[in-house]
Tab-separated table of C-alpha atoms in Angstrom:
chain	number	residue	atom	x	y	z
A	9	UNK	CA	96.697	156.521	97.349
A	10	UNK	CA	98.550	157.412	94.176
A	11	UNK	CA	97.123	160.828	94.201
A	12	UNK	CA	98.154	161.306	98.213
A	13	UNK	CA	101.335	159.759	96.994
A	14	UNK	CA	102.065	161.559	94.132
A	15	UNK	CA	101.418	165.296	95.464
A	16	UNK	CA	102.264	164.714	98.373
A	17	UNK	CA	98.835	165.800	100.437
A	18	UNK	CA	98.652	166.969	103.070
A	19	UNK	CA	102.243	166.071	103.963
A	20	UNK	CA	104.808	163.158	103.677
A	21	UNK	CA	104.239	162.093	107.268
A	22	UNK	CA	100.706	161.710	106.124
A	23	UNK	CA	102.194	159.641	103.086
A	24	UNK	CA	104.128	157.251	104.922
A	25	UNK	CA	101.903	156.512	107.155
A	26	UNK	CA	99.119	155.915	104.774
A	27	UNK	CA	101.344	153.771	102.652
A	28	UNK	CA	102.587	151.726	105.989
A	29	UNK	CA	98.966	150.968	107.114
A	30	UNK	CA	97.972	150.118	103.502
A	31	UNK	CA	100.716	148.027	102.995
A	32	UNK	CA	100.276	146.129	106.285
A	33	UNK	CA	96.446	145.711	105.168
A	34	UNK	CA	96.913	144.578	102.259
A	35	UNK	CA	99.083	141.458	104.024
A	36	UNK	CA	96.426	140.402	105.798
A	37	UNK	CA	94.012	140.520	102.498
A	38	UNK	CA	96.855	138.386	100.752
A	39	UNK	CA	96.620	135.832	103.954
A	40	UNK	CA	92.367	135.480	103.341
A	41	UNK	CA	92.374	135.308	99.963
A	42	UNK	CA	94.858	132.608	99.473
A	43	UNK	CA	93.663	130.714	102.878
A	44	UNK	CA	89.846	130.644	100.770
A	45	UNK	CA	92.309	129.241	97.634
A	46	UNK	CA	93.210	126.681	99.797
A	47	UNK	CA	89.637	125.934	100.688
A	48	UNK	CA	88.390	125.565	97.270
A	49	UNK	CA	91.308	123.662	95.685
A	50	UNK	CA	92.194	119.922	95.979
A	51	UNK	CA	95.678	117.550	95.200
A	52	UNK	CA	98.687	119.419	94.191
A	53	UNK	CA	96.907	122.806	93.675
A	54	UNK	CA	95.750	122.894	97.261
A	55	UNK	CA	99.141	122.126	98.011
A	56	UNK	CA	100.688	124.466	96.196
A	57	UNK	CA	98.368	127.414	97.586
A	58	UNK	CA	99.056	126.442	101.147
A	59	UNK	CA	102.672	127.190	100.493
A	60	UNK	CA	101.897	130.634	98.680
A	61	UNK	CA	99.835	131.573	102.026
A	62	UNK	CA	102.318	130.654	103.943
A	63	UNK	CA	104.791	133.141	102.028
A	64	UNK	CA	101.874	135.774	102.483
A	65	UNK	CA	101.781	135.059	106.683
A	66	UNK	CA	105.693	135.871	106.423
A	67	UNK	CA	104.987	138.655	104.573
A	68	UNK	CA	102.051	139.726	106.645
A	69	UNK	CA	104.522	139.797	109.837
A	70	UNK	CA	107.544	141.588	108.172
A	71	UNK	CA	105.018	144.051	107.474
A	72	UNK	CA	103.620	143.986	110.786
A	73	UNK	CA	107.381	144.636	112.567
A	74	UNK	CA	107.760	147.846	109.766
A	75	UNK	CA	104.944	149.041	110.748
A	76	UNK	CA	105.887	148.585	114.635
A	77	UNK	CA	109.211	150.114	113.894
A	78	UNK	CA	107.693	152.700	112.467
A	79	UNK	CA	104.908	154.132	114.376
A	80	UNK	CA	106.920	153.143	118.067
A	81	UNK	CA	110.413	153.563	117.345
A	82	UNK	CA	109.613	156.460	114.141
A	83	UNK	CA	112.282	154.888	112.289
A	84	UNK	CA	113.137	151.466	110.745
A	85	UNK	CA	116.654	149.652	111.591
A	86	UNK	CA	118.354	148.454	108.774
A	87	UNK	CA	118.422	145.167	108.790
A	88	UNK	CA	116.015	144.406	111.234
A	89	UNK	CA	113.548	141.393	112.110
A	90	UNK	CA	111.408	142.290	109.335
A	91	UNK	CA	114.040	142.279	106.753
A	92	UNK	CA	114.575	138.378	108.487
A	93	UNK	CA	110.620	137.259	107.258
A	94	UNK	CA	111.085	139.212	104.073
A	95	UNK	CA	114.415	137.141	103.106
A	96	UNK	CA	111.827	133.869	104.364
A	97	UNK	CA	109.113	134.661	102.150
A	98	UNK	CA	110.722	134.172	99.142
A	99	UNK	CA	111.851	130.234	98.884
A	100	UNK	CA	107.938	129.429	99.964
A	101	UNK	CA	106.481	131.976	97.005
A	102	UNK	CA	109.228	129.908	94.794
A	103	UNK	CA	108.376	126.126	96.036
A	104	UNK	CA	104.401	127.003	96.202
A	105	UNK	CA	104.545	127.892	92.140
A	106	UNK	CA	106.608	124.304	91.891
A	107	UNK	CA	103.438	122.704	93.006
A	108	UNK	CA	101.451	123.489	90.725
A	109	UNK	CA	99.760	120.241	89.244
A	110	UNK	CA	101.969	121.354	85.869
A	111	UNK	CA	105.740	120.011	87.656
A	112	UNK	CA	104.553	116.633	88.229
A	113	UNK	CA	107.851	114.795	88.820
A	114	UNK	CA	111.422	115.393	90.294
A	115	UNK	CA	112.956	116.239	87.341
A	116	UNK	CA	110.297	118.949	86.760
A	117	UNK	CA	111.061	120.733	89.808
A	118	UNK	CA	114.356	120.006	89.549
A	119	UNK	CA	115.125	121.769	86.312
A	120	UNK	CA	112.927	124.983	87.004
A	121	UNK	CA	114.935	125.572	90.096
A	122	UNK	CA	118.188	125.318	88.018
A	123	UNK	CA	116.645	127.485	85.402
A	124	UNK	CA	115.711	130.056	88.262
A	125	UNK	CA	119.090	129.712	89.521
A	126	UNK	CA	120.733	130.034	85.769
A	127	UNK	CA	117.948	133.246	85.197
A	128	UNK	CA	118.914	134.741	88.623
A	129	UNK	CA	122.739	134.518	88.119
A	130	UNK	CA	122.849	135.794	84.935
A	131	UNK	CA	121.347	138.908	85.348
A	132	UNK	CA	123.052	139.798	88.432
A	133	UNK	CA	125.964	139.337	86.273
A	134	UNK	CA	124.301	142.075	84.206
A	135	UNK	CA	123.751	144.095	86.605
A	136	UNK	CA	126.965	143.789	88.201
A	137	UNK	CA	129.030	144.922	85.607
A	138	UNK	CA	126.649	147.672	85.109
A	139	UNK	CA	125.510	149.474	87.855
A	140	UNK	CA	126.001	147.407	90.947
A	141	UNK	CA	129.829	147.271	90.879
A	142	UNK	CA	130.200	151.054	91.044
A	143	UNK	CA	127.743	151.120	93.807
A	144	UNK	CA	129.242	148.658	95.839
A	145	UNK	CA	132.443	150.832	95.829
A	146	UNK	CA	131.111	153.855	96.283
A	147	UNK	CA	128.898	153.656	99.078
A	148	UNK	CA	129.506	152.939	102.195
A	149	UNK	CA	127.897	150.468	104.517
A	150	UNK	CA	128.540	147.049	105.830
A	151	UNK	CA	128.223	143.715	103.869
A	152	UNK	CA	125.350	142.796	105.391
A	153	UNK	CA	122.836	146.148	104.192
A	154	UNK	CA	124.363	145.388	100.565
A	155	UNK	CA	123.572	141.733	100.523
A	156	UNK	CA	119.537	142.737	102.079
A	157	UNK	CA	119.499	145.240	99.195
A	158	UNK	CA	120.867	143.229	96.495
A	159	UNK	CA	119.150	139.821	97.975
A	160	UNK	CA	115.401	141.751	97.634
A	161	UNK	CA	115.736	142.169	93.756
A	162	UNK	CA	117.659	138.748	93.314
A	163	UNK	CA	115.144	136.874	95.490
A	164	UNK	CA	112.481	138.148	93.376
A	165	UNK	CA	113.795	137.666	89.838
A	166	UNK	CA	113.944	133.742	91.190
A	167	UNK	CA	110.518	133.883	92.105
A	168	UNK	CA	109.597	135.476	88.482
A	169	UNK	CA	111.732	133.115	86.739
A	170	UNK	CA	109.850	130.245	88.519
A	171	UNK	CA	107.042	131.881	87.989
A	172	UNK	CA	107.406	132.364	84.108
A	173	UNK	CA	108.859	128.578	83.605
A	174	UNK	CA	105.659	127.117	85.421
A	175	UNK	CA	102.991	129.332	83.841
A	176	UNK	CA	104.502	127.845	80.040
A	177	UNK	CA	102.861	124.392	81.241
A	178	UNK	CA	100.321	124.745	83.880
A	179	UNK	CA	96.524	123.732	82.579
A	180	UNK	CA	94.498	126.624	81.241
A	181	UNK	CA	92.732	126.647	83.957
A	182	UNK	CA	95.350	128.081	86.106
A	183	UNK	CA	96.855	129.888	83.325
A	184	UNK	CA	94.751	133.540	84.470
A	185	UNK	CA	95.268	133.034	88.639
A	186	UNK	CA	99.172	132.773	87.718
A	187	UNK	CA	99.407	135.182	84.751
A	188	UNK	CA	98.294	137.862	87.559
A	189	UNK	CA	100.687	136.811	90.223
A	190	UNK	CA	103.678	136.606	87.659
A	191	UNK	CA	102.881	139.730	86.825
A	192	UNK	CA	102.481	140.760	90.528
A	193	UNK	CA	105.951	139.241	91.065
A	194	UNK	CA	107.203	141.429	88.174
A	195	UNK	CA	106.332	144.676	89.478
A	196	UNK	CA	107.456	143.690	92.871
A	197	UNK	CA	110.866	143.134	91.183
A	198	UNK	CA	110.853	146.447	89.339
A	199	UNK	CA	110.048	148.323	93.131
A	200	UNK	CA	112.707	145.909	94.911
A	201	UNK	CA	115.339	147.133	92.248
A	202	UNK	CA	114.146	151.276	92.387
A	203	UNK	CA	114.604	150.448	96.073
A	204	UNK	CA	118.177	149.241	96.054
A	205	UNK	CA	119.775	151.750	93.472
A	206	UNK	CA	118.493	154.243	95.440
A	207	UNK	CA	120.201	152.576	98.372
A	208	UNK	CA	118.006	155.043	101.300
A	209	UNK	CA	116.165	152.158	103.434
A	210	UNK	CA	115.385	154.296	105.509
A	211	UNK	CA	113.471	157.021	102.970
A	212	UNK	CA	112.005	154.255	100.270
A	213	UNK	CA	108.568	154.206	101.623
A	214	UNK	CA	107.830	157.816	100.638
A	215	UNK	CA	105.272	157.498	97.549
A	216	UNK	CA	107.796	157.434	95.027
A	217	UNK	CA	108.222	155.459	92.058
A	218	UNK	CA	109.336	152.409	94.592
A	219	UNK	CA	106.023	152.600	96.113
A	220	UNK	CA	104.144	152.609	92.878
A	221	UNK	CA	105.159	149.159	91.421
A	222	UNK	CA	104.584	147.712	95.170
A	223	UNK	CA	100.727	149.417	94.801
A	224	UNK	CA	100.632	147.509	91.001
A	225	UNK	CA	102.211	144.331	92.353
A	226	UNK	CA	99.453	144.555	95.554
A	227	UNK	CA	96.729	145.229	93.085
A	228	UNK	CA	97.942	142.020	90.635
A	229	UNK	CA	98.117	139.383	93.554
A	230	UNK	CA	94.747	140.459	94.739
A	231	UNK	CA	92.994	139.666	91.849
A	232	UNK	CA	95.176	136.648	90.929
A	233	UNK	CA	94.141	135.627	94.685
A	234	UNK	CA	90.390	136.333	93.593
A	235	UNK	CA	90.864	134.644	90.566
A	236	UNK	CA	91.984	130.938	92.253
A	237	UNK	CA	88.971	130.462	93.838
A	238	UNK	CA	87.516	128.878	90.308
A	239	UNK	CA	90.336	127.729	89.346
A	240	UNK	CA	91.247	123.855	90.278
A	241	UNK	CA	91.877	121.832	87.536
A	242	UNK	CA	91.760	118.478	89.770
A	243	UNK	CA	94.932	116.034	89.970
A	244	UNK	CA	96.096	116.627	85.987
A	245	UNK	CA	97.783	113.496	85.096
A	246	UNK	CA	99.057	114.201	81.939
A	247	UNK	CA	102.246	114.220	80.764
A	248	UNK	CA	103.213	116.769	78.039
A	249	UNK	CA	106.859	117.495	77.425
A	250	UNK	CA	107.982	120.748	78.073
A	251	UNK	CA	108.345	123.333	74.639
A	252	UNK	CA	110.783	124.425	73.090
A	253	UNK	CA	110.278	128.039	74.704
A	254	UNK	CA	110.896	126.168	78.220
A	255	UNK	CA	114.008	124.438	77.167
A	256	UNK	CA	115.252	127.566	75.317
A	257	UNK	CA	114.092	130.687	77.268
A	258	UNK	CA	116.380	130.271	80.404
A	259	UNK	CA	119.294	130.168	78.552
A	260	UNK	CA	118.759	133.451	76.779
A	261	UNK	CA	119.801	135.422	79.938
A	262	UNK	CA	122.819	133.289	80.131
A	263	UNK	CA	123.787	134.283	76.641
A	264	UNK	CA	123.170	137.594	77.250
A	265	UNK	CA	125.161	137.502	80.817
A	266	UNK	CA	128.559	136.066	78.237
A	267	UNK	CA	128.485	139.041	76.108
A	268	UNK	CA	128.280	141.307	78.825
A	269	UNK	CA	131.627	139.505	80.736
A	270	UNK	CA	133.448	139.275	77.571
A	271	UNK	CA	132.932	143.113	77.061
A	272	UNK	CA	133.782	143.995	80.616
A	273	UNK	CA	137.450	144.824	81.631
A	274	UNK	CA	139.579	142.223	82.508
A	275	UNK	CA	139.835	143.529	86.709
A	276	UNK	CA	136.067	143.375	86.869
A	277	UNK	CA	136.205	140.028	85.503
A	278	UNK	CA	138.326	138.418	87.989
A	279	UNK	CA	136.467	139.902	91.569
A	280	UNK	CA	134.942	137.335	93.674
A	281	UNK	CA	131.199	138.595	93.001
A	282	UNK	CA	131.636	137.557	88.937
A	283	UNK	CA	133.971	134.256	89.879
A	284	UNK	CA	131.568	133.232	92.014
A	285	UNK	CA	128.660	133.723	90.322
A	286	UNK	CA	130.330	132.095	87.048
A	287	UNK	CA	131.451	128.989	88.933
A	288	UNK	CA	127.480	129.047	90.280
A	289	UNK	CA	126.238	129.416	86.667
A	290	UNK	CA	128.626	126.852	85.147
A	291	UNK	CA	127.429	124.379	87.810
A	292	UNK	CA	123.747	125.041	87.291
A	293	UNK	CA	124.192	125.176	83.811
A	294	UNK	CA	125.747	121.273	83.870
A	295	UNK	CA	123.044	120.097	86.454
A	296	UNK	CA	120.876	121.472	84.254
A	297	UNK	CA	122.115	119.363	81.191
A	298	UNK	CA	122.183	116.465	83.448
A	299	UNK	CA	118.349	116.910	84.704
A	300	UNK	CA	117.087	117.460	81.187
A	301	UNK	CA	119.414	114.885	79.773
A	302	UNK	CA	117.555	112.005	82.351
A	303	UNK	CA	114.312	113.214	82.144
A	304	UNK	CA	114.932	112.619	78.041
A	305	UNK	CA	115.585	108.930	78.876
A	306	UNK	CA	113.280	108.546	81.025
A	307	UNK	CA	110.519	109.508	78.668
A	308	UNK	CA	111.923	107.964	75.631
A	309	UNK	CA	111.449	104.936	78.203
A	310	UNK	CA	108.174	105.479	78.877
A	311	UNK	CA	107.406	105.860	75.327
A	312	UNK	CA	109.345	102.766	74.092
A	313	UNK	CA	106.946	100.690	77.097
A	314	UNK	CA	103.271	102.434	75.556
A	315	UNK	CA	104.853	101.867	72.216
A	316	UNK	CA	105.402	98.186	72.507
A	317	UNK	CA	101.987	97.428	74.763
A	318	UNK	CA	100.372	99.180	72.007
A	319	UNK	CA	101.677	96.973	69.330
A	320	UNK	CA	100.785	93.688	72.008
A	321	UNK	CA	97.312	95.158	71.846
A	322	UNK	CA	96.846	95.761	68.011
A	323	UNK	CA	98.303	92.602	67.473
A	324	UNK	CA	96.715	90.520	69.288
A	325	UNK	CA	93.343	92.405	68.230
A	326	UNK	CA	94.546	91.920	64.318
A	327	UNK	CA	95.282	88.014	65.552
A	328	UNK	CA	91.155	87.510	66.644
A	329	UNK	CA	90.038	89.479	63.502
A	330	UNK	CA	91.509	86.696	62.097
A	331	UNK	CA	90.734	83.772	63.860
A	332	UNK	CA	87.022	84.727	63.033
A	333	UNK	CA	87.417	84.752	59.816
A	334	UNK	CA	85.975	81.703	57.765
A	335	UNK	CA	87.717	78.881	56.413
A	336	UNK	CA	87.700	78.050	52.802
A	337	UNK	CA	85.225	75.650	51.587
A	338	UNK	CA	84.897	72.898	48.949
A	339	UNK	CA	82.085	71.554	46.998
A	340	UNK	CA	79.407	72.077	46.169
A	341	UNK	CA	80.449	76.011	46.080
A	342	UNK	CA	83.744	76.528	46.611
A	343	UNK	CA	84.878	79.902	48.881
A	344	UNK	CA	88.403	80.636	49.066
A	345	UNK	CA	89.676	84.223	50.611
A	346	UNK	CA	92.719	85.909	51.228
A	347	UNK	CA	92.632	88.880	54.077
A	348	UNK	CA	95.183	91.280	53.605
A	349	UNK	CA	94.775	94.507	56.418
A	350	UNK	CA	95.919	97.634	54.985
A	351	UNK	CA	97.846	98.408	58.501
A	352	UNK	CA	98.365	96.051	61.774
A	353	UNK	CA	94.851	95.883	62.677
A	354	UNK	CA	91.787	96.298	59.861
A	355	UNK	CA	88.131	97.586	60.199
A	356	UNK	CA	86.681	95.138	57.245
A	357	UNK	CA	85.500	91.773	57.582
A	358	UNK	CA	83.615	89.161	55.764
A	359	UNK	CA	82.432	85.558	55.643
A	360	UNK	CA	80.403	83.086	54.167
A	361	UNK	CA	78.063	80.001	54.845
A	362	UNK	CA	75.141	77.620	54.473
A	363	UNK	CA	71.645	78.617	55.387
A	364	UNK	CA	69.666	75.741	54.132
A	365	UNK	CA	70.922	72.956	51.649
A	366	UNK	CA	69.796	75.034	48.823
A	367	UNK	CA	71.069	78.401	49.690
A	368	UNK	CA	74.563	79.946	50.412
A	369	UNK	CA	75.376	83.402	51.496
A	370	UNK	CA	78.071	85.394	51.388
A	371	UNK	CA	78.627	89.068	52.840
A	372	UNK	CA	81.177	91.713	53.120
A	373	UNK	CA	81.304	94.679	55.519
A	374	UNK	CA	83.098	97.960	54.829
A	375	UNK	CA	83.911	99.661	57.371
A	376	UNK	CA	85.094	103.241	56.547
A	377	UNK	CA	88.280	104.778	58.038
A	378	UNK	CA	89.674	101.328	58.188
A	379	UNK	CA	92.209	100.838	61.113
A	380	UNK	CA	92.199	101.441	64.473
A	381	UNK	CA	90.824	104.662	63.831
């Protein structure tokens, strides 16, 4: 395909209608791949895979209607019903990847939508005050073609930054399967954005550079597809707080995003795209603080309850260590003993007592490590 695609051979009718029924077939291979994930997965994995194939059925059909449009009608309305399942495809991709047995709790999926939503808005503030501004006034069109073009590269980059915030704490079991569709997600991003600076709908599907990253980002969800089939790490019920690389990464864009608004001139500043987008980010940004902020007290709760059943344990195992300990003893041999554990709860113990009227014994046991451990 890249070499058809590339030179051209044997002419670009040939191309795009290679590339449409290659497209459309690799839909359906996304569908049975991810169906079999579903098979051979169980709890919140399974769950999270039946979403994903539900995203690939949406896909599937969206490619099915281009196709349609353009073998039937030989060209492809802009928007049409495909662009309709394309636009749906993209919240299930996002909630499947929240599934994963890595978000465990509300708060989980709570923040990595925020950080999505804080990754997404800040780079379209990038781009907006780069290139997307002085496309938006200089070509023509209605509102509706320039929100499908700029919603394509936008939905994605959620997707990715979903994507990347789950893969820092799924189980390394799942750690290759979502590498490859993270990575599939990236290249569809890259095509999605060729796509909509060069602003043709009509002309995108003719082996260019577009086409390309969509043939990488096929390629990488096929094998990450192929790669689930091995990899179910059961119902995970651990609960590891999220790095610093988590916490910290979203925010980066966000940074970024300032510098670029507080270089731009003051009349870009103030259009509704940038307002709106800022009042978005602000919000998220808070929510965001909020989430994090409860899930901190909610963990240093949890801790404070393991922490104190923990001590009830150790001390009531310190209190029979103890208790079995031998009292002191008088004439005719006198034993007297002082136990002194070197932390809450210690490993030695000793004692002493009568085996016959003529003989008394005493031992001691060491026990190495001392402690709990």
């Amino acid at each position: 395909y890249v070499l058809v695609a590339l030179t051209g051979w044997p002419s670009p009718e040939a191309v795009r209608i290679l590339t449409d029924v290659m497209f459309s077939a690799a839909s359906l291979v996304y569908v049975t791949l991810a169906a079999l994930a579903v098979r051979s997965t169980r709890g919140r994995t399974r769950t999270a895979w039946t979403l994903i194939t539900i995203a690939f059925v949406l896909w599937a059909v969206a490619e099915a209607l281009w196709a349609y449009y353009s073998f039937v009608d030989g060209r492809v309305p802009y928007p049409s019903w495909a662009d309709l399942f394309y636009v749906l495809y993209v919240p299930f991709i996002a909630a499947g990847m929240l599934f994963f047995p890595s978000v465990r709790t509300w708060r989980d999926r709570s923040r990595l939508i925020l950080d999505g939503t804080v990754v997404t808005g800040a780079l379209f503030l990038i781009a907006w005050l780069t290139v997307m501004r002085s496309i938006w006034t200089q070509r023509g069109g209605g509102h509706l073609e320039f929100a499908l073009s700029m919603f394509y590269p936008a939905g994605d980059v959620l997707s990715l930054a979903v994507g990347v915030m789950v893969l820092l704490r799924v189980p390394a079991v799942l750690r290759l399967p979502l590498s490859l569709l993270v990575a599939g997600l990236a290249f569809s991003a890259l095509g999605n954005g060729v796509w909509s600076y060069v602003g043709e709908p009509q002309a995108y599907r003719v082996g260019g550079l577009a086409d390309m990253f969509y043939l990488a980002n096929i390629l990488l969800v096929i094998l990450a597809l192929i790669a689930a089939q091995r990899a179910d790490p059961g119902e995970t019920t651990t609960d590891a707080a999220p790095d610093r690389l988590s916490v910290w990464l979203p925010l980066l864009p966000l940074l970024i995003a300032g510098v670029f608004v507080a270089a731009a001139r003051q009349e870009a500043v103030v259009e509704a795209p940038v307002v709106v987008t800022g009042v978005l980010l602000v919000s998220a940004a808070l929510a965001r603080q909020v989430v994090q902020g409860d899930e901190l007290v909610a963990r240093q709760r949890r801790i404070g309850l393991l922490t104190d059943r923990l001590n009830e344990e150790v001390d009531s195992a310190g209190r029979y260590v103890a208790s079995i300990l031998p009292d002191d003893l008088r004439a005719p041999v006198s034993a007297r003993s002082r136990y002194l554990p070197s932390q809450a709860l210690g490993g030695d113990c000793f004692g002493f007592t009568w085996i016959d009227s003529d003989h008394f014994s005493v031992y001691l046991i060491d026990v190495s490590g001392h402690g709990v451990r």
